[in-house]
Short mmCIF file of N, CA and C in Angstrom, two decimals:
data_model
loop_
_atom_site.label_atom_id
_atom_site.label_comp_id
_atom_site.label_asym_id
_atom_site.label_seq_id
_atom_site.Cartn_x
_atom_site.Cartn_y
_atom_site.Cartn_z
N UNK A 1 108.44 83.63 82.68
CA UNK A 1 108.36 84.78 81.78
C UNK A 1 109.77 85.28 81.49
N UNK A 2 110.00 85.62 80.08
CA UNK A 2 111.64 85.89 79.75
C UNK A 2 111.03 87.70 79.68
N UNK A 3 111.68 88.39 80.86
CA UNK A 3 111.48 89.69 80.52
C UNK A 3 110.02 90.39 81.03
N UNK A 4 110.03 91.62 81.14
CA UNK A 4 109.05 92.61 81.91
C UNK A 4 107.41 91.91 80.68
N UNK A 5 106.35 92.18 81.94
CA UNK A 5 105.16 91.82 81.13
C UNK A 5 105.36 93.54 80.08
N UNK A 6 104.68 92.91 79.18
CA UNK A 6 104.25 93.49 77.98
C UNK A 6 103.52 94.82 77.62
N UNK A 7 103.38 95.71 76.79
CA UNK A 7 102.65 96.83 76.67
C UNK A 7 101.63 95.53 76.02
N UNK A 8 99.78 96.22 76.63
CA UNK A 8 99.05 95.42 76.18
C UNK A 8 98.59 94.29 76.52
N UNK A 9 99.65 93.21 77.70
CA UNK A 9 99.15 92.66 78.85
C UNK A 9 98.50 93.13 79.94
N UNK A 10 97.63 92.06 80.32
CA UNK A 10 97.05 92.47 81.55
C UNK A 10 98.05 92.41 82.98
N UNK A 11 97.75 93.19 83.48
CA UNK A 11 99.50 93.28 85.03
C UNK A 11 98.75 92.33 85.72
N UNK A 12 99.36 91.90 86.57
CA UNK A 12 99.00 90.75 87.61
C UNK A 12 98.96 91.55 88.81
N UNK A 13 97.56 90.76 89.71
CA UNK A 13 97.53 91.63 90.55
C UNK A 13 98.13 91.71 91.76
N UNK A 14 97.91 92.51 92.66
CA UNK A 14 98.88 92.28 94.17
C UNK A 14 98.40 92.70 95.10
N UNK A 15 98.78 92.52 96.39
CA UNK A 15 98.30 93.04 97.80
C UNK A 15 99.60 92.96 98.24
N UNK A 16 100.29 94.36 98.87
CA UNK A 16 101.82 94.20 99.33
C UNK A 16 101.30 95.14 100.66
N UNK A 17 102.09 95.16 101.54
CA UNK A 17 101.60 96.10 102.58
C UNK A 17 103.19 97.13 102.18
N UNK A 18 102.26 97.99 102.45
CA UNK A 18 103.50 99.98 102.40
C UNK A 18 103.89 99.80 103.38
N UNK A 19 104.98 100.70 103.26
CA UNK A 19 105.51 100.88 104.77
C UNK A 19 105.28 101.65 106.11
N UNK A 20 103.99 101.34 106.33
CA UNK A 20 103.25 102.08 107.40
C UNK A 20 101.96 100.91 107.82
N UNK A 21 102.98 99.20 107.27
CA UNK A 21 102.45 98.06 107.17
C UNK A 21 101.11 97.94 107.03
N UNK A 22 100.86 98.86 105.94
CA UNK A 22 98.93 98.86 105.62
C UNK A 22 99.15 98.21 104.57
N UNK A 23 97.73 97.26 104.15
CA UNK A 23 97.61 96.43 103.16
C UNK A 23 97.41 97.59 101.87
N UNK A 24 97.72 97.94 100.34
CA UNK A 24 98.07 97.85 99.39
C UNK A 24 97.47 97.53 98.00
N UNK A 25 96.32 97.45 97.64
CA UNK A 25 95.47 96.57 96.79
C UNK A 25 95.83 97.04 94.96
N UNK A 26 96.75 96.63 94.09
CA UNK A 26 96.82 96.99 92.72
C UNK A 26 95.21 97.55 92.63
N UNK A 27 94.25 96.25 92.65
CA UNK A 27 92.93 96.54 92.20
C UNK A 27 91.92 98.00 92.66
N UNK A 28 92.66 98.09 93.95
CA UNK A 28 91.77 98.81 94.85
C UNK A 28 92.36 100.64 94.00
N UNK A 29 93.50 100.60 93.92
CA UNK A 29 94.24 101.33 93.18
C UNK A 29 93.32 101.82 91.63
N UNK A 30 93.90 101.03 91.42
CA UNK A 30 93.13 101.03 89.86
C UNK A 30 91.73 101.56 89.56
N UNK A 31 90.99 101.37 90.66
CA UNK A 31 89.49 101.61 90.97
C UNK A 31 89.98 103.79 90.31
N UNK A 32 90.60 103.95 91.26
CA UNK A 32 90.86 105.41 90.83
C UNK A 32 91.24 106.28 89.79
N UNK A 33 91.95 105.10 89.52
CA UNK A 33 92.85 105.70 88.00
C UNK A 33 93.63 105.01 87.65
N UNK A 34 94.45 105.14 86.58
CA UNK A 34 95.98 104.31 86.71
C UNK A 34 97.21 104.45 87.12
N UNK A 35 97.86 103.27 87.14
CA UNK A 35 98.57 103.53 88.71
C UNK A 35 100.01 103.29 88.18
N UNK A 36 101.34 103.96 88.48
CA UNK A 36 102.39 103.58 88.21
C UNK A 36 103.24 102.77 89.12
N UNK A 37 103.66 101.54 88.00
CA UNK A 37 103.94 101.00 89.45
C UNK A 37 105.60 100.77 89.23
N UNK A 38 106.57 100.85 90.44
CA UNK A 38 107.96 101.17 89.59
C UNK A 38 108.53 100.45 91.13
N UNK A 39 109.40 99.24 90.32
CA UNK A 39 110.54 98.73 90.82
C UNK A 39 111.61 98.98 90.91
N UNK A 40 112.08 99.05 92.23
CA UNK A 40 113.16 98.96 92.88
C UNK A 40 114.29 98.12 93.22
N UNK A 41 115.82 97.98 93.27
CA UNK A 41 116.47 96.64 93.63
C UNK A 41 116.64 97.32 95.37
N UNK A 42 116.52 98.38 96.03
CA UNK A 42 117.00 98.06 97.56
C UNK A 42 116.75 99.33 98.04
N UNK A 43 116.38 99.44 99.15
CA UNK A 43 116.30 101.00 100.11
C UNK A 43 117.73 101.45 100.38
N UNK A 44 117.90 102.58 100.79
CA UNK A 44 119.23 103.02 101.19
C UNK A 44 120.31 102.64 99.87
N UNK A 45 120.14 102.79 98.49
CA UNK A 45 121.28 103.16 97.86
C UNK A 45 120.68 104.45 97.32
N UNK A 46 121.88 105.25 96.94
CA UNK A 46 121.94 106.06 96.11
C UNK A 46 120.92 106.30 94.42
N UNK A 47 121.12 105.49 94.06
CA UNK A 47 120.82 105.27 92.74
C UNK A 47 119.06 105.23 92.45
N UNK A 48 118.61 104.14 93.47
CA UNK A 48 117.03 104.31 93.73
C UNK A 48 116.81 105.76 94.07
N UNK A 49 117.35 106.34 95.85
CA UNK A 49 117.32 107.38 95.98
C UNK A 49 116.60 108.46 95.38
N UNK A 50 117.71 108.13 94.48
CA UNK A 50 117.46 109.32 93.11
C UNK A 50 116.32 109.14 92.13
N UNK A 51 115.98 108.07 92.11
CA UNK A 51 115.00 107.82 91.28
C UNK A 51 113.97 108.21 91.79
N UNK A 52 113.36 107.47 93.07
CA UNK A 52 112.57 108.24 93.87
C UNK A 52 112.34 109.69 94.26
N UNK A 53 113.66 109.88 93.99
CA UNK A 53 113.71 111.60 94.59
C UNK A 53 112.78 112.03 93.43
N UNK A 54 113.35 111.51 92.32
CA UNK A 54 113.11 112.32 91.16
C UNK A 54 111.26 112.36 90.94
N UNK A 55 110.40 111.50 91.68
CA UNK A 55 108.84 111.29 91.54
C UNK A 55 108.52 112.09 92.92
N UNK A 56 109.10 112.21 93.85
CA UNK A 56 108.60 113.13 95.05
C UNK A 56 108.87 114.22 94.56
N UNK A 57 109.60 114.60 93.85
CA UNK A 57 110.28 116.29 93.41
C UNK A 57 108.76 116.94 92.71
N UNK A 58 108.41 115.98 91.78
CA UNK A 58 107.49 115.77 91.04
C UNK A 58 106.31 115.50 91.21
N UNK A 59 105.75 114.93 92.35
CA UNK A 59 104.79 114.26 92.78
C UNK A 59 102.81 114.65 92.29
N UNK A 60 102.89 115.75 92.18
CA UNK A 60 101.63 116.23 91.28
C UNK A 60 101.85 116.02 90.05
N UNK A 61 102.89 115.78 89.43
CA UNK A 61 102.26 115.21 88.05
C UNK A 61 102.24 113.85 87.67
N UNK A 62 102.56 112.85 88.62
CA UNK A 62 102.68 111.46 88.96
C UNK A 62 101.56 111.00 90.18
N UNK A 63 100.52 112.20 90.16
CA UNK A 63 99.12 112.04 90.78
C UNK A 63 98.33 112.92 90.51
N UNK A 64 98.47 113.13 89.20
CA UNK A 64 97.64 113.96 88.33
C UNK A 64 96.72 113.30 87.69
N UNK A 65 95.55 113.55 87.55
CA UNK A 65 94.38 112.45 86.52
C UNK A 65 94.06 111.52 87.64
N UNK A 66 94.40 111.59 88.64
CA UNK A 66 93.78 110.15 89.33
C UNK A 66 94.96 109.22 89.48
N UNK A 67 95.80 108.90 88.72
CA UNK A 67 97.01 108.44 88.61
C UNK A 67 97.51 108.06 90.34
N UNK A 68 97.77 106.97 90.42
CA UNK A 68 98.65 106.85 92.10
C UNK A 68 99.86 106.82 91.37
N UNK A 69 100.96 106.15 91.88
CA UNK A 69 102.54 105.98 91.82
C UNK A 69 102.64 104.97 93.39
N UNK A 70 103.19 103.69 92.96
CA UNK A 70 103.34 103.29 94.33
C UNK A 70 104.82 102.53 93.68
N UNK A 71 105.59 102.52 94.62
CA UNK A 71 107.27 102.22 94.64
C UNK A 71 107.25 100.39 94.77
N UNK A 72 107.88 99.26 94.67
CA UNK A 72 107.96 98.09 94.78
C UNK A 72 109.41 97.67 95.16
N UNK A 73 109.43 96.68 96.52
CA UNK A 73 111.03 96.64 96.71
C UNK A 73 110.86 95.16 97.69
N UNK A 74 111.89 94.55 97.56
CA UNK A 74 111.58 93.15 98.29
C UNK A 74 112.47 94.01 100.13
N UNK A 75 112.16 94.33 100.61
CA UNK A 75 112.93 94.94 101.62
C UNK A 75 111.85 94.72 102.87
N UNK A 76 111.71 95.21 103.72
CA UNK A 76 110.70 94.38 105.03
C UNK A 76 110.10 96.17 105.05
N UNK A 77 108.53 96.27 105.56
CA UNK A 77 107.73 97.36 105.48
C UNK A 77 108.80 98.45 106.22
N UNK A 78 109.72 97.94 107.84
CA UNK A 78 109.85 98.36 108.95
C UNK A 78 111.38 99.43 108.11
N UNK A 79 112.02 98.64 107.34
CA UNK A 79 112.81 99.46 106.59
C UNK A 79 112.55 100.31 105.59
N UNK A 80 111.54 99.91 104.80
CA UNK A 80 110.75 101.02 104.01
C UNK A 80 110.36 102.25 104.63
N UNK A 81 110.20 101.83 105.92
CA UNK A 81 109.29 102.99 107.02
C UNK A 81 110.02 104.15 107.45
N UNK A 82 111.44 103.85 107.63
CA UNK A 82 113.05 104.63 108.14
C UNK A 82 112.96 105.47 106.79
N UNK A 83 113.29 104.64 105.86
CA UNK A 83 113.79 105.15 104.40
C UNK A 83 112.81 106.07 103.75
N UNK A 84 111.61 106.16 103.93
CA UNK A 84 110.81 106.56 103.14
C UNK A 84 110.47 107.92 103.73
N UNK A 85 110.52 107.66 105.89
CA UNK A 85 110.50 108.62 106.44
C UNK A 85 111.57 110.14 106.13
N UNK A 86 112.55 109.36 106.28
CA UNK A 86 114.17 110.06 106.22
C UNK A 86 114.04 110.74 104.77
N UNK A 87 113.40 110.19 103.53
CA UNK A 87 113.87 111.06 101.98
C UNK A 87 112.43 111.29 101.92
N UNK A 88 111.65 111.86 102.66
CA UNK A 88 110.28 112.67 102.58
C UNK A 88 109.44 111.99 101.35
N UNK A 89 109.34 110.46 101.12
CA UNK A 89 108.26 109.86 99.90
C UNK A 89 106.99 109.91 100.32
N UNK A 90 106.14 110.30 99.95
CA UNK A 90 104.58 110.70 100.14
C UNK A 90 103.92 109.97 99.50
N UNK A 91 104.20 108.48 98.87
CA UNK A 91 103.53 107.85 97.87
C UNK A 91 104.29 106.46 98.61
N UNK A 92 102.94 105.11 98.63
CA UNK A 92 103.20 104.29 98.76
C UNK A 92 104.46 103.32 98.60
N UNK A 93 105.66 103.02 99.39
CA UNK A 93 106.36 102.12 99.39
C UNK A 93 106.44 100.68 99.53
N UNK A 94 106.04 99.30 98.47
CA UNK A 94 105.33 98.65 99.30
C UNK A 94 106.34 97.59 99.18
N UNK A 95 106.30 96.28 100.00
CA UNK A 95 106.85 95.12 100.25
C UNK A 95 106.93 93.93 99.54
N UNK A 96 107.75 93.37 98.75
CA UNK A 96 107.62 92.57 97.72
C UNK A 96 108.69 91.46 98.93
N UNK A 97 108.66 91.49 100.29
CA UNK A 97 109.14 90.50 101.08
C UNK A 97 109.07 89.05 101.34
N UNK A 98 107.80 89.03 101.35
CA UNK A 98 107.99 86.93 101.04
C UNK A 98 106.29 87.10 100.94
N UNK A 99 106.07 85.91 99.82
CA UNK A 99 107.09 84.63 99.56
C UNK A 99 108.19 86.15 98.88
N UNK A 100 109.77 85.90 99.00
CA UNK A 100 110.82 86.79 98.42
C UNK A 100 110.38 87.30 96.46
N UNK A 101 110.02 88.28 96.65
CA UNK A 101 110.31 88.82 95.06
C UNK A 101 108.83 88.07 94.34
N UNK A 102 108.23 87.50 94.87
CA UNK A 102 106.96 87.12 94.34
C UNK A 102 106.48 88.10 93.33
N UNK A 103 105.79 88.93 93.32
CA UNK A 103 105.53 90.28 92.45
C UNK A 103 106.42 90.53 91.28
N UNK A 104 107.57 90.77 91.73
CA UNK A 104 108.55 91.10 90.79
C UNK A 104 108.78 90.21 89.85
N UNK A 105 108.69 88.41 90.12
CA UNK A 105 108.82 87.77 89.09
C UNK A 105 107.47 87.61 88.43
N UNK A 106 106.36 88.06 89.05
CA UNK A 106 105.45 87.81 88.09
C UNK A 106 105.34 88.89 87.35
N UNK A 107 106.14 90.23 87.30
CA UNK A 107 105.94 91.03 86.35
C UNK A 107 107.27 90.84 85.60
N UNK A 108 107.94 89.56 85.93
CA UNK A 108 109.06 89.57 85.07
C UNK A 108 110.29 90.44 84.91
N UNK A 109 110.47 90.69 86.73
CA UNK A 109 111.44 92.29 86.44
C UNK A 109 112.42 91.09 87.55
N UNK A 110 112.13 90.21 87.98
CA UNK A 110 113.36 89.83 89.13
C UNK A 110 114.59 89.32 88.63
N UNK A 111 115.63 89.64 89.66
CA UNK A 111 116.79 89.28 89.26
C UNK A 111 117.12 88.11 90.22
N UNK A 112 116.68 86.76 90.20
CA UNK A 112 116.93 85.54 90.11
C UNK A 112 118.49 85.35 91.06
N UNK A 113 119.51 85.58 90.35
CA UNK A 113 120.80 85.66 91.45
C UNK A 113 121.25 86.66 92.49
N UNK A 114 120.57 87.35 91.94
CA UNK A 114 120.76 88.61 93.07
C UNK A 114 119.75 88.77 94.37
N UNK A 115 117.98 88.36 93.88
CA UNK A 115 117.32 88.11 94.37
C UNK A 115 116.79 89.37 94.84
N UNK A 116 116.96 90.15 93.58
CA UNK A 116 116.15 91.93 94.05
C UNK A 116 115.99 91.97 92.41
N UNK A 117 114.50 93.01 92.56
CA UNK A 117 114.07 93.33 91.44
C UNK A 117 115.16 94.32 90.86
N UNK A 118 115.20 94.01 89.43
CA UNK A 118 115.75 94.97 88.34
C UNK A 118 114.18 96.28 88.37
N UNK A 119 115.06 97.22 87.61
CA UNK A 119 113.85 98.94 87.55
C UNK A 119 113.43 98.36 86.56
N UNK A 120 112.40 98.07 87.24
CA UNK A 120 111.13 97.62 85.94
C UNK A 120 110.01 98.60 86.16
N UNK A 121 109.50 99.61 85.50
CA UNK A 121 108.71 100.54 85.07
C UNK A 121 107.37 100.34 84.29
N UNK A 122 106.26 100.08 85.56
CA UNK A 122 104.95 99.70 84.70
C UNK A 122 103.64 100.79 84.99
N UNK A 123 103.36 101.55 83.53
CA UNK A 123 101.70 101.82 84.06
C UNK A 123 100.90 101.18 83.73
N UNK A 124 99.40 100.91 84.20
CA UNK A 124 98.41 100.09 84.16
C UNK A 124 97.52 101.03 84.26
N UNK A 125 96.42 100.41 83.39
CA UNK A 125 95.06 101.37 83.26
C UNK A 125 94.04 100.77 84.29
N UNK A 126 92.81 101.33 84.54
CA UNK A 126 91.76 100.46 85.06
C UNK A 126 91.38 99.37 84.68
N UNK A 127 91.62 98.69 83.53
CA UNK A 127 91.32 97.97 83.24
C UNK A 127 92.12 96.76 83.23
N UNK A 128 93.15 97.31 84.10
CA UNK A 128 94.65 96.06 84.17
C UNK A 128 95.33 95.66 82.88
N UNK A 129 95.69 96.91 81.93
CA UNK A 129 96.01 97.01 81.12
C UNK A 129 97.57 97.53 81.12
N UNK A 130 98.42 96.61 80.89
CA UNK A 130 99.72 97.91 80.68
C UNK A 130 100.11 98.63 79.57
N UNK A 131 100.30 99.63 80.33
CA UNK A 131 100.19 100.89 79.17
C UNK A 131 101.61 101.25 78.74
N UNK A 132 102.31 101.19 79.43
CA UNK A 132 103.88 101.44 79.28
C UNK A 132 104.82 99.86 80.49
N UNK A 133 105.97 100.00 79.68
CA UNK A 133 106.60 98.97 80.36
C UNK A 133 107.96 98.78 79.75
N UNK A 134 108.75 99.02 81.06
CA UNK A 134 110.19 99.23 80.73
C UNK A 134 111.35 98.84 81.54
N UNK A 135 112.25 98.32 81.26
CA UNK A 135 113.11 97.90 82.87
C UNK A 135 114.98 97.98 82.11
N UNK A 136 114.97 98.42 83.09
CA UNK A 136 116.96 98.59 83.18
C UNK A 136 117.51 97.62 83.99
N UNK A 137 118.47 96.86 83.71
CA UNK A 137 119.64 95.72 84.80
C UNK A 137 120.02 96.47 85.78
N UNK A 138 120.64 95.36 86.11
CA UNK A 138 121.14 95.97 87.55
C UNK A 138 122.54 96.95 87.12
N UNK A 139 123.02 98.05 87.95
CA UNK A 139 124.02 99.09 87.98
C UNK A 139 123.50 100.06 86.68
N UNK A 140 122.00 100.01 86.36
CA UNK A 140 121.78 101.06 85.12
C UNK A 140 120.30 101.81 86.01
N UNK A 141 120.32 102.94 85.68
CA UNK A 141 119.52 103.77 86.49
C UNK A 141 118.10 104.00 85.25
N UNK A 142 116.90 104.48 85.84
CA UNK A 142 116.50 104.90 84.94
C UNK A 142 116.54 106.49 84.61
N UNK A 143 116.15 107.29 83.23
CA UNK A 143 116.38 108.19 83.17
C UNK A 143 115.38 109.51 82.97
N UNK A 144 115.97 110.73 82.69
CA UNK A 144 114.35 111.48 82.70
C UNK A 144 113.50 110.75 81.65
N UNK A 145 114.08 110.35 80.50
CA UNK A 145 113.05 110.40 79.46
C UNK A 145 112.16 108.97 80.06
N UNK A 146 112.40 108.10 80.78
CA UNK A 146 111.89 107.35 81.30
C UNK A 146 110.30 107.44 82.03
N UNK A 147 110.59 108.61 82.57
CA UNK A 147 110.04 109.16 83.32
C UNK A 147 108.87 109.79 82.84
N UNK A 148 109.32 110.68 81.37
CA UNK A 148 108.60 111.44 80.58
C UNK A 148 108.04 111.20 79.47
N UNK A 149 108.02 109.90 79.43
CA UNK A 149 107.69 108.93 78.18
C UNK A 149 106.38 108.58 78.96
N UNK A 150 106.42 107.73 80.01
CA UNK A 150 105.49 107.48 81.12
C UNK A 150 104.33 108.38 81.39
N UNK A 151 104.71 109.53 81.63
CA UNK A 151 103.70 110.65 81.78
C UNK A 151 103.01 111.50 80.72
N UNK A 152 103.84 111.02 79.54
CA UNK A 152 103.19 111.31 77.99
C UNK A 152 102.39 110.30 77.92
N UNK A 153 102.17 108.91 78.25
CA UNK A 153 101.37 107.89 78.15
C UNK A 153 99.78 108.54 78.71
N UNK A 154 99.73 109.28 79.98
CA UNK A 154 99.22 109.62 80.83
C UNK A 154 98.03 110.80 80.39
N UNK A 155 99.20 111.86 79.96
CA UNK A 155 98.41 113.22 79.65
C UNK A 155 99.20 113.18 78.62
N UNK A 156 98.72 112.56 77.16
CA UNK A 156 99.22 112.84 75.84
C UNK A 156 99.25 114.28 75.50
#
């Protein structure tokens, strides 16, 4: 795949375990509502950090409607578990660890030489529909309107 799946594709599904090494189900997710699902390239930088910060700051309106939010990062659960503990995330962190980046290239967000997902930004409906879909390279952050484009998808 050249590039993030599509507004209007169906997302591919997944089972990742969070970092509280519980299994994870896209589908099981979806059952509730739709779910945002947002890639990460690494725990402990700055730049994610912030990104994250910026959906915990927020966190009722990124689990509003039924809506989950679960985070995606090729990093091992046990480090997710430190990191997630330490910057207070209340929303699933989950493991895109091996096979390495599996997930990420099937949503077309991996970065191949680097071997960590690029911020690839996906919502999905119940129906495994993506509804929004967006991704920044590596050293580019995403931004509010990113954020607020996403949640206009949500509650027009």
């Amino acid at each position: 795949m050249s590039g993030p799946v599509p507004v209007g594709a169906t997302a591919p599904d997944f089972v990742l375990r969070d970092q509280n090494n519980q299994e994870v189900s896209l589908a099981a997710l979806r059952e509730q509502g739709p779910v945002l699902v947002v890639f990460f390239p690494l725990a402990f930088t700055g730049t994610c950090e912030g990104e994250l910060g910026y959906i915990r700051d927020r966190l009722p309106e990124f689990t509003a409607d039924g809506m989950s939010t679960v985070a995606v990062s090729v990093g091992p659960p046990p480090t997710h578990k430190v990191w997630s503990s330490a910057q207070g995330f209340l929303f699933p962190i989950l493991s895109d660890f091996w096979p390495h980046g599996a997930v990420a290239q099937e949503y077309g967000v991996f970065d191949e030489v680097r071997g960590i997902p690029n911020r690839g930004t996906f919502l999905v409906d119940r129906d495994a529909t993506v509804l929004f879909s967006a991704m920044v390279g590596p050293g580019e952050a995403r931004t509010a309107q990113t954020w607020e484009a996403v949640l206009g998808v949500v509650a027009p």
